[in-house]
Amino acid sequence: MSAIDQHTCKTEGCDKPAALQCPTCAKLGLESYFCSQACFRSSWNAHKAAHVVSDPKGTYNPFPKYPYTGTLRPEYPLTPRRDVPAHIPRPDYAERDDGMSMMERSYGNAQMSTVSGTDEETMRKVCILGREVLDIAARTIRPGVTTDEIDRAVHEATVERNAYPSPLNYYNFPKSVCTSVNEVICHGIPDQRKLQDGDIVNIDISLYKDGFHADLNKTYFVGSVDDASKKLVKTTRDCLQKAIDMVKPGVKYRDLGAAIEKHAKANGFSVVRTYCGHGVGKMFHSAPNVPHYASNRAIGVMKPGHVFTIEPMINAGSYDDQTWKDGWTAVTVDGKRSAQFEHVVLVTEDGHEVLTRRLPTSPESQLDRI
């Protein structure tokens, strides 16, 4: 914090003279003063909302001293949290200050995500809506578009379907979609950065409607992409398909990772180990855990009615990851690119059904042109 002329402390209930200003507010031209570091820290959860402005006059890197692994940088400020109409039902974490799902905390991995009857049909319909929103997001991708503009398109398409964007406020995630560019593995926060020709970007859509969550993602090319990136993205999609092809009653969840890693390694790539697929339905994340690498220790055997995601993250270099100081953005440790694809899969009596599959109206697959 930087010393400035004296004002009144912004901490609620404290009227002491203040001579310290929040450095982020100083960059944004906002007035906010504190009497001490202790008051600043105690007010942080409420105060940080002031850093979100609707009409940014200039962008900046909020973590200039962070040792970034690649060339990508966050571009702040973030736009305000987008409103969800009051009539749209929300998941249990949507209005909590900590964004915590008490249902997930209560059940954790003790409850397998299973659907049948009317619940199965509801889940199927919600997943179709998720696919529609992903396809809308895909049509916005081009050089010069900011990831925040993609977030706006996703948010508007979601609420138009009377659904809630599942990422919004989930453990305080600030946006309605995850946008992961180039070396970002997952959980990228949409901001003011413009997509550039040659980028790859993953769009991760999740929405909540009628008591169920859908969850799917896809990696897209932005403009003209180099052959190495095309190979990475195609291999990642093929890794997902090889795992989906295995799904049927009696298969062990831990066996999917071996098929994924075998194909990734055969093409010179590695498989991220920190993040995995998961059960999805009434909870955003539940059992089973679905690791994407070989020799994992996941428990459980597939049974009819089980519904879960498979979402391999494949890296061009090391499988290791680290997280930016925003607490969300996971990146490759060597700055090399990463790609991901995700589907929701239902185990049926004799095999499986991909609930988030392409629709007749979906845009042409970029990979079909390779």
Short mmCIF file of N, CA, C and O in Angstrom, two decimals, residues 78-183:
data_model
loop_
_atom_site.label_atom_id
_atom_site.label_comp_id
_atom_site.label_asym_id
_atom_site.label_seq_id
_atom_site.Cartn_x
_atom_site.Cartn_y
_atom_site.Cartn_z
N LEU A 78 -11.81 -6.44 -14.10
CA LEU A 78 -12.93 -7.29 -14.46
C LEU A 78 -14.20 -6.45 -14.51
O LEU A 78 -14.33 -5.47 -13.78
N THR A 79 -15.11 -6.82 -15.39
CA THR A 79 -16.41 -6.17 -15.40
C THR A 79 -17.23 -6.67 -14.20
O THR A 79 -16.90 -7.70 -13.61
N PRO A 80 -18.29 -5.95 -13.83
CA PRO A 80 -19.07 -6.36 -12.65
C PRO A 80 -19.70 -7.74 -12.81
O PRO A 80 -19.93 -8.20 -13.94
N ARG A 81 -19.99 -8.34 -11.70
CA ARG A 81 -20.72 -9.60 -11.71
C ARG A 81 -22.05 -9.41 -12.42
O ARG A 81 -22.80 -8.47 -12.14
N ARG A 82 -22.35 -10.28 -13.35
CA ARG A 82 -23.56 -10.13 -14.15
C ARG A 82 -24.78 -10.62 -13.36
O ARG A 82 -24.72 -11.60 -12.62
N ASP A 83 -25.88 -9.93 -13.53
CA ASP A 83 -27.10 -10.22 -12.78
C ASP A 83 -27.82 -11.45 -13.35
O ASP A 83 -27.83 -11.67 -14.57
N VAL A 84 -28.42 -12.20 -12.46
CA VAL A 84 -29.29 -13.31 -12.83
C VAL A 84 -30.70 -12.94 -12.39
O VAL A 84 -30.91 -12.59 -11.22
N PRO A 85 -31.68 -12.94 -13.29
CA PRO A 85 -33.04 -12.56 -12.91
C PRO A 85 -33.52 -13.33 -11.68
O PRO A 85 -33.21 -14.52 -11.50
N ALA A 86 -34.31 -12.64 -10.86
CA ALA A 86 -34.73 -13.20 -9.57
C ALA A 86 -35.56 -14.46 -9.71
O ALA A 86 -35.58 -15.30 -8.80
N HIS A 87 -36.26 -14.62 -10.83
CA HIS A 87 -37.16 -15.77 -10.95
C HIS A 87 -36.41 -17.07 -11.27
O HIS A 87 -37.00 -18.15 -11.20
N ILE A 88 -35.12 -16.99 -11.61
CA ILE A 88 -34.36 -18.19 -11.98
C ILE A 88 -33.85 -18.90 -10.72
O ILE A 88 -33.13 -18.29 -9.91
N PRO A 89 -34.21 -20.16 -10.50
CA PRO A 89 -33.72 -20.89 -9.32
C PRO A 89 -32.20 -21.00 -9.33
O PRO A 89 -31.58 -21.12 -10.39
N ARG A 90 -31.62 -20.95 -8.14
CA ARG A 90 -30.18 -20.95 -7.98
C ARG A 90 -29.69 -22.19 -7.24
O ARG A 90 -30.41 -22.72 -6.40
N PRO A 91 -28.45 -22.61 -7.51
CA PRO A 91 -27.85 -23.67 -6.68
C PRO A 91 -27.56 -23.12 -5.28
O PRO A 91 -27.59 -21.90 -5.06
N ASP A 92 -27.26 -24.00 -4.35
CA ASP A 92 -27.18 -23.59 -2.95
C ASP A 92 -26.04 -22.63 -2.64
O ASP A 92 -26.07 -21.93 -1.63
N TYR A 93 -25.04 -22.54 -3.50
CA TYR A 93 -23.89 -21.68 -3.23
C TYR A 93 -24.02 -20.28 -3.82
O TYR A 93 -23.20 -19.40 -3.57
N ALA A 94 -25.06 -20.06 -4.63
CA ALA A 94 -25.12 -18.85 -5.44
C ALA A 94 -25.13 -17.56 -4.63
O ALA A 94 -24.54 -16.56 -5.04
N GLU A 95 -25.77 -17.56 -3.48
CA GLU A 95 -25.88 -16.34 -2.69
C GLU A 95 -25.02 -16.36 -1.43
O GLU A 95 -25.09 -15.43 -0.63
N ARG A 96 -24.21 -17.38 -1.25
CA ARG A 96 -23.37 -17.45 -0.06
C ARG A 96 -22.12 -16.58 -0.23
O ARG A 96 -21.54 -16.50 -1.31
N ASP A 97 -21.71 -15.93 0.86
CA ASP A 97 -20.52 -15.07 0.81
C ASP A 97 -19.27 -15.86 0.45
O ASP A 97 -18.38 -15.34 -0.23
N ASP A 98 -19.20 -17.13 0.89
CA ASP A 98 -18.02 -17.94 0.61
C ASP A 98 -18.18 -18.79 -0.65
O ASP A 98 -17.25 -19.47 -1.07
N GLY A 99 -19.37 -18.76 -1.26
CA GLY A 99 -19.60 -19.53 -2.47
C GLY A 99 -19.56 -21.04 -2.29
O GLY A 99 -19.46 -21.79 -3.26
N MET A 100 -19.66 -21.50 -1.07
CA MET A 100 -19.51 -22.93 -0.79
C MET A 100 -20.83 -23.67 -0.98
O MET A 100 -21.89 -23.20 -0.55
N SER A 101 -20.78 -24.82 -1.62
CA SER A 101 -21.95 -25.67 -1.75
C SER A 101 -22.07 -26.55 -0.52
O SER A 101 -21.25 -27.45 -0.30
N MET A 102 -23.09 -26.31 0.28
CA MET A 102 -23.27 -27.11 1.48
C MET A 102 -23.71 -28.53 1.13
O MET A 102 -23.43 -29.47 1.87
N MET A 103 -24.40 -28.70 0.00
CA MET A 103 -24.77 -30.04 -0.42
C MET A 103 -23.52 -30.86 -0.74
O MET A 103 -23.39 -32.01 -0.32
N GLU A 104 -22.59 -30.25 -1.48
CA GLU A 104 -21.34 -30.95 -1.79
C GLU A 104 -20.55 -31.23 -0.53
O GLU A 104 -19.94 -32.29 -0.38
N ARG A 105 -20.55 -30.26 0.37
CA ARG A 105 -19.79 -30.45 1.61
C ARG A 105 -20.39 -31.57 2.46
O ARG A 105 -19.68 -32.32 3.12
N SER A 106 -21.71 -31.69 2.44
CA SER A 106 -22.38 -32.71 3.26
C SER A 106 -22.16 -34.11 2.71
O SER A 106 -21.91 -35.06 3.45
N TYR A 107 -22.26 -34.23 1.37
CA TYR A 107 -22.18 -35.56 0.76
C TYR A 107 -20.79 -35.89 0.23
O TYR A 107 -20.36 -37.04 0.27
N GLY A 108 -20.10 -34.86 -0.32
CA GLY A 108 -18.76 -35.08 -0.85
C GLY A 108 -18.74 -36.24 -1.83
O GLY A 108 -19.59 -36.38 -2.69
N ASN A 109 -17.75 -37.09 -1.68
CA ASN A 109 -17.62 -38.25 -2.57
C ASN A 109 -18.34 -39.48 -2.04
O ASN A 109 -18.11 -40.58 -2.50
N ALA A 110 -19.22 -39.26 -1.06
CA ALA A 110 -19.95 -40.39 -0.50
C ALA A 110 -21.19 -40.72 -1.33
O ALA A 110 -21.77 -41.79 -1.17
N GLN A 111 -21.61 -39.80 -2.21
CA GLN A 111 -22.83 -40.02 -2.98
C GLN A 111 -22.53 -40.03 -4.46
O GLN A 111 -22.12 -39.03 -5.03
N MET A 112 -22.73 -41.18 -5.09
CA MET A 112 -22.52 -41.32 -6.53
C MET A 112 -23.63 -40.60 -7.27
O MET A 112 -24.80 -40.68 -6.90
N SER A 113 -23.28 -39.86 -8.33
CA SER A 113 -24.29 -39.19 -9.13
C SER A 113 -25.00 -40.21 -10.00
O SER A 113 -24.41 -40.82 -10.89
N THR A 114 -26.30 -40.41 -9.74
CA THR A 114 -27.10 -41.42 -10.43
C THR A 114 -28.44 -40.82 -10.81
O THR A 114 -29.03 -40.06 -10.04
N VAL A 115 -28.92 -41.13 -12.01
CA VAL A 115 -30.23 -40.66 -12.45
C VAL A 115 -31.04 -41.80 -13.01
O VAL A 115 -30.50 -42.80 -13.50
N SER A 116 -32.36 -41.66 -12.95
CA SER A 116 -33.28 -42.63 -13.55
C SER A 116 -34.63 -41.93 -13.72
O SER A 116 -34.88 -40.88 -13.13
N GLY A 117 -35.48 -42.53 -14.54
CA GLY A 117 -36.84 -42.01 -14.71
C GLY A 117 -36.88 -40.56 -15.12
O GLY A 117 -36.20 -40.12 -16.05
N THR A 118 -37.72 -39.78 -14.42
CA THR A 118 -37.87 -38.36 -14.77
C THR A 118 -36.58 -37.58 -14.55
O THR A 118 -36.30 -36.62 -15.28
N ASP A 119 -35.78 -37.96 -13.56
CA ASP A 119 -34.50 -37.28 -13.34
C ASP A 119 -33.58 -37.47 -14.54
O ASP A 119 -32.86 -36.54 -14.94
N GLU A 120 -33.58 -38.65 -15.12
CA GLU A 120 -32.75 -38.91 -16.30
C GLU A 120 -33.18 -38.01 -17.46
O GLU A 120 -32.33 -37.43 -18.15
N GLU A 121 -34.47 -37.87 -17.67
CA GLU A 121 -34.94 -37.04 -18.76
C GLU A 121 -34.64 -35.56 -18.50
O GLU A 121 -34.28 -34.83 -19.42
N THR A 122 -34.75 -35.13 -17.24
CA THR A 122 -34.41 -33.74 -16.91
C THR A 122 -32.93 -33.48 -17.16
O THR A 122 -32.56 -32.46 -17.75
N MET A 123 -32.09 -34.41 -16.74
CA MET A 123 -30.65 -34.26 -16.95
C MET A 123 -30.34 -34.20 -18.44
O MET A 123 -29.50 -33.39 -18.89
N ARG A 124 -31.00 -35.00 -19.22
CA ARG A 124 -30.78 -35.01 -20.67
C ARG A 124 -31.14 -33.63 -21.27
O ARG A 124 -30.40 -33.07 -22.08
N LYS A 125 -32.27 -33.07 -20.85
CA LYS A 125 -32.70 -31.77 -21.38
C LYS A 125 -31.75 -30.65 -20.95
O LYS A 125 -31.44 -29.75 -21.75
N VAL A 126 -31.29 -30.70 -19.70
CA VAL A 126 -30.37 -29.67 -19.21
C VAL A 126 -29.05 -29.74 -19.97
O VAL A 126 -28.45 -28.70 -20.31
N CYS A 127 -28.59 -30.93 -20.27
CA CYS A 127 -27.34 -31.07 -21.02
C CYS A 127 -27.48 -30.55 -22.45
O CYS A 127 -26.54 -29.98 -23.01
N ILE A 128 -28.65 -30.72 -23.04
CA ILE A 128 -28.89 -30.16 -24.37
C ILE A 128 -28.81 -28.64 -24.32
O ILE A 128 -28.22 -27.99 -25.20
N LEU A 129 -29.37 -28.04 -23.27
CA LEU A 129 -29.27 -26.59 -23.11
C LEU A 129 -27.81 -26.16 -22.97
O LEU A 129 -27.40 -25.14 -23.54
N GLY A 130 -27.04 -26.93 -22.20
CA GLY A 130 -25.61 -26.63 -22.06
C GLY A 130 -24.91 -26.64 -23.41
O GLY A 130 -24.07 -25.77 -23.70
N ARG A 131 -25.26 -27.62 -24.25
CA ARG A 131 -24.65 -27.69 -25.58
C ARG A 131 -25.05 -26.49 -26.43
O ARG A 131 -24.23 -25.94 -27.17
N GLU A 132 -26.30 -26.07 -26.33
CA GLU A 132 -26.73 -24.89 -27.08
C GLU A 132 -25.92 -23.66 -26.70
O GLU A 132 -25.51 -22.87 -27.56
N VAL A 133 -25.68 -23.49 -25.41
CA VAL A 133 -24.91 -22.33 -24.94
C VAL A 133 -23.46 -22.41 -25.40
O VAL A 133 -22.87 -21.41 -25.82
N LEU A 134 -22.86 -23.61 -25.35
CA LEU A 134 -21.50 -23.76 -25.85
C LEU A 134 -21.43 -23.38 -27.33
O LEU A 134 -20.48 -22.70 -27.76
N ASP A 135 -22.40 -23.80 -28.10
CA ASP A 135 -22.40 -23.49 -29.53
C ASP A 135 -22.54 -21.99 -29.77
O ASP A 135 -21.92 -21.44 -30.71
N ILE A 136 -23.30 -21.31 -28.94
CA ILE A 136 -23.41 -19.85 -29.05
C ILE A 136 -22.07 -19.20 -28.75
O ILE A 136 -21.63 -18.28 -29.45
N ALA A 137 -21.41 -19.67 -27.70
CA ALA A 137 -20.08 -19.14 -27.37
C ALA A 137 -19.10 -19.38 -28.51
O ALA A 137 -18.29 -18.49 -28.84
N ALA A 138 -19.16 -20.54 -29.13
CA ALA A 138 -18.24 -20.88 -30.22
C ALA A 138 -18.36 -19.88 -31.36
O ALA A 138 -17.35 -19.54 -32.00
N ARG A 139 -19.57 -19.42 -31.61
CA ARG A 139 -19.78 -18.50 -32.74
C ARG A 139 -19.23 -17.10 -32.47
O ARG A 139 -19.13 -16.29 -33.40
N THR A 140 -18.87 -16.80 -31.24
CA THR A 140 -18.30 -15.48 -30.93
C THR A 140 -16.78 -15.46 -31.09
O THR A 140 -16.18 -14.38 -31.08
N ILE A 141 -16.15 -16.62 -31.23
CA ILE A 141 -14.68 -16.70 -31.18
C ILE A 141 -14.06 -16.20 -32.49
O ILE A 141 -14.34 -16.73 -33.56
N ARG A 142 -13.22 -15.20 -32.35
CA ARG A 142 -12.47 -14.66 -33.49
C ARG A 142 -11.41 -13.70 -32.94
O ARG A 142 -11.55 -13.20 -31.81
N PRO A 143 -10.36 -13.43 -33.68
CA PRO A 143 -9.36 -12.47 -33.20
C PRO A 143 -10.00 -11.12 -32.89
O PRO A 143 -10.86 -10.62 -33.64
N GLY A 144 -9.60 -10.52 -31.77
CA GLY A 144 -10.11 -9.22 -31.37
C GLY A 144 -11.22 -9.26 -30.35
O GLY A 144 -11.53 -8.25 -29.72
N VAL A 145 -11.85 -10.42 -30.16
CA VAL A 145 -12.90 -10.57 -29.16
C VAL A 145 -12.27 -10.82 -27.80
O VAL A 145 -11.36 -11.63 -27.68
N THR A 146 -12.74 -10.13 -26.78
CA THR A 146 -12.22 -10.37 -25.43
C THR A 146 -12.91 -11.58 -24.81
O THR A 146 -14.05 -11.91 -25.17
N THR A 147 -12.23 -12.22 -23.88
CA THR A 147 -12.86 -13.33 -23.18
C THR A 147 -14.04 -12.84 -22.34
O THR A 147 -14.98 -13.60 -22.08
N ASP A 148 -14.02 -11.57 -21.91
CA ASP A 148 -15.16 -11.02 -21.20
C ASP A 148 -16.38 -10.94 -22.10
O ASP A 148 -17.52 -11.16 -21.64
N GLU A 149 -16.19 -10.66 -23.38
CA GLU A 149 -17.31 -10.66 -24.32
C GLU A 149 -17.89 -12.06 -24.47
O GLU A 149 -19.11 -12.23 -24.62
N ILE A 150 -17.05 -13.07 -24.43
CA ILE A 150 -17.54 -14.45 -24.46
C ILE A 150 -18.37 -14.72 -23.21
O ILE A 150 -19.44 -15.34 -23.27
N ASP A 151 -17.89 -14.25 -22.07
CA ASP A 151 -18.62 -14.42 -20.82
C ASP A 151 -20.01 -13.78 -20.91
O ASP A 151 -21.00 -14.37 -20.47
N ARG A 152 -20.08 -12.58 -21.49
CA ARG A 152 -21.37 -11.91 -21.64
C ARG A 152 -22.32 -12.75 -22.51
O ARG A 152 -23.50 -12.93 -22.17
N ALA A 153 -21.81 -13.26 -23.62
CA ALA A 153 -22.64 -14.06 -24.52
C ALA A 153 -23.14 -15.32 -23.81
O ALA A 153 -24.32 -15.70 -23.95
N VAL A 154 -22.27 -15.97 -23.06
CA VAL A 154 -22.65 -17.18 -22.32
C VAL A 154 -23.68 -16.85 -21.25
O VAL A 154 -24.69 -17.56 -21.10
N HIS A 155 -23.44 -15.78 -20.50
CA HIS A 155 -24.37 -15.42 -19.44
C HIS A 155 -25.76 -15.13 -20.00
O HIS A 155 -26.77 -15.63 -19.49
N GLU A 156 -25.81 -14.33 -21.05
CA GLU A 156 -27.10 -13.96 -21.63
C GLU A 156 -27.83 -15.18 -22.20
O GLU A 156 -29.04 -15.34 -22.02
N ALA A 157 -27.10 -16.06 -22.88
CA ALA A 157 -27.72 -17.26 -23.44
C ALA A 157 -28.23 -18.18 -22.33
O ALA A 157 -29.27 -18.84 -22.50
N THR A 158 -27.51 -18.23 -21.23
CA THR A 158 -27.92 -19.10 -20.11
C THR A 158 -29.20 -18.59 -19.46
O THR A 158 -30.16 -19.35 -19.27
N VAL A 159 -29.24 -17.31 -19.11
CA VAL A 159 -30.44 -16.80 -18.44
C VAL A 159 -31.63 -16.74 -19.39
O VAL A 159 -32.78 -16.85 -18.94
N GLU A 160 -31.39 -16.60 -20.69
CA GLU A 160 -32.50 -16.67 -21.65
C GLU A 160 -33.18 -18.03 -21.60
O GLU A 160 -34.36 -18.16 -21.95
N ARG A 161 -32.46 -19.06 -21.18
CA ARG A 161 -33.00 -20.40 -21.05
C ARG A 161 -33.49 -20.67 -19.63
O ARG A 161 -33.74 -21.82 -19.27
N ASN A 162 -33.65 -19.60 -18.87
CA ASN A 162 -34.11 -19.69 -17.47
C ASN A 162 -33.23 -20.62 -16.65
O ASN A 162 -33.70 -21.38 -15.80
N ALA A 163 -31.93 -20.56 -16.93
CA ALA A 163 -30.94 -21.37 -16.22
C ALA A 163 -29.96 -20.45 -15.51
O ALA A 163 -29.81 -19.27 -15.85
N TYR A 164 -29.26 -21.00 -14.54
CA TYR A 164 -28.24 -20.27 -13.78
C TYR A 164 -26.86 -20.73 -14.25
O TYR A 164 -26.62 -21.94 -14.37
N PRO A 165 -25.93 -19.79 -14.51
CA PRO A 165 -24.58 -20.19 -14.92
C PRO A 165 -23.81 -20.76 -13.71
O PRO A 165 -23.41 -20.02 -12.81
N SER A 166 -23.60 -22.06 -13.71
CA SER A 166 -23.06 -22.75 -12.53
C SER A 166 -21.75 -22.18 -11.99
O SER A 166 -21.54 -22.18 -10.77
N PRO A 167 -20.81 -21.70 -12.84
CA PRO A 167 -19.56 -21.19 -12.26
C PRO A 167 -19.73 -19.94 -11.41
O PRO A 167 -18.90 -19.67 -10.53
N LEU A 168 -20.79 -19.15 -11.64
CA LEU A 168 -20.93 -17.84 -11.02
C LEU A 168 -21.07 -17.96 -9.50
O LEU A 168 -22.04 -18.52 -9.00
N ASN A 169 -20.08 -17.46 -8.80
CA ASN A 169 -19.95 -17.47 -7.33
C ASN A 169 -19.66 -18.85 -6.76
O ASN A 169 -19.67 -19.02 -5.53
N TYR A 170 -19.38 -19.85 -7.58
CA TYR A 170 -18.97 -21.14 -7.04
C TYR A 170 -17.60 -20.96 -6.39
O TYR A 170 -16.61 -20.71 -7.07
N TYR A 171 -17.57 -21.07 -5.07
CA TYR A 171 -16.37 -20.75 -4.30
C TYR A 171 -15.80 -19.38 -4.73
O TYR A 171 -14.61 -19.19 -4.84
N ASN A 172 -16.74 -18.44 -4.99
CA ASN A 172 -16.45 -17.04 -5.33
C ASN A 172 -15.85 -16.85 -6.72
O ASN A 172 -15.28 -15.78 -7.01
N PHE A 173 -15.98 -17.82 -7.62
CA PHE A 173 -15.56 -17.59 -8.99
C PHE A 173 -16.38 -16.42 -9.53
O PHE A 173 -17.60 -16.40 -9.39
N PRO A 174 -15.73 -15.42 -10.16
CA PRO A 174 -16.43 -14.16 -10.46
C PRO A 174 -17.21 -14.11 -11.76
O PRO A 174 -17.89 -13.11 -12.02
N LYS A 175 -17.12 -15.13 -12.58
CA LYS A 175 -17.73 -15.06 -13.91
C LYS A 175 -18.65 -16.26 -14.18
O LYS A 175 -18.75 -17.18 -13.38
N SER A 176 -19.28 -16.22 -15.36
CA SER A 176 -20.28 -17.22 -15.72
C SER A 176 -19.75 -18.34 -16.60
O SER A 176 -20.49 -19.27 -16.93
N VAL A 177 -18.48 -18.27 -16.98
CA VAL A 177 -17.85 -19.29 -17.82
C VAL A 177 -16.36 -19.26 -17.55
O VAL A 177 -15.82 -18.24 -17.10
N CYS A 178 -15.68 -20.37 -17.79
CA CYS A 178 -14.21 -20.40 -17.74
C CYS A 178 -13.68 -20.32 -19.17
O CYS A 178 -14.14 -21.07 -20.04
N THR A 179 -12.73 -19.43 -19.40
CA THR A 179 -12.10 -19.28 -20.71
C THR A 179 -10.60 -19.47 -20.53
O THR A 179 -9.95 -18.65 -19.90
N SER A 180 -10.06 -20.54 -21.08
CA SER A 180 -8.66 -20.92 -20.83
C SER A 180 -7.88 -20.85 -22.14
O SER A 180 -8.11 -21.64 -23.06
N VAL A 181 -6.95 -19.89 -22.21
CA VAL A 181 -6.24 -19.57 -23.44
C VAL A 181 -4.81 -20.11 -23.40
O VAL A 181 -4.10 -19.94 -22.39
N ASN A 182 -4.37 -20.76 -24.46
CA ASN A 182 -2.99 -21.18 -24.68
C ASN A 182 -2.44 -22.03 -23.53
O ASN A 182 -2.81 -23.20 -23.40
N GLU A 183 -1.58 -21.47 -22.65
CA GLU A 183 -0.97 -22.28 -21.59
C GLU A 183 -1.87 -22.46 -20.37
O GLU A 183 -1.51 -23.14 -19.42
#
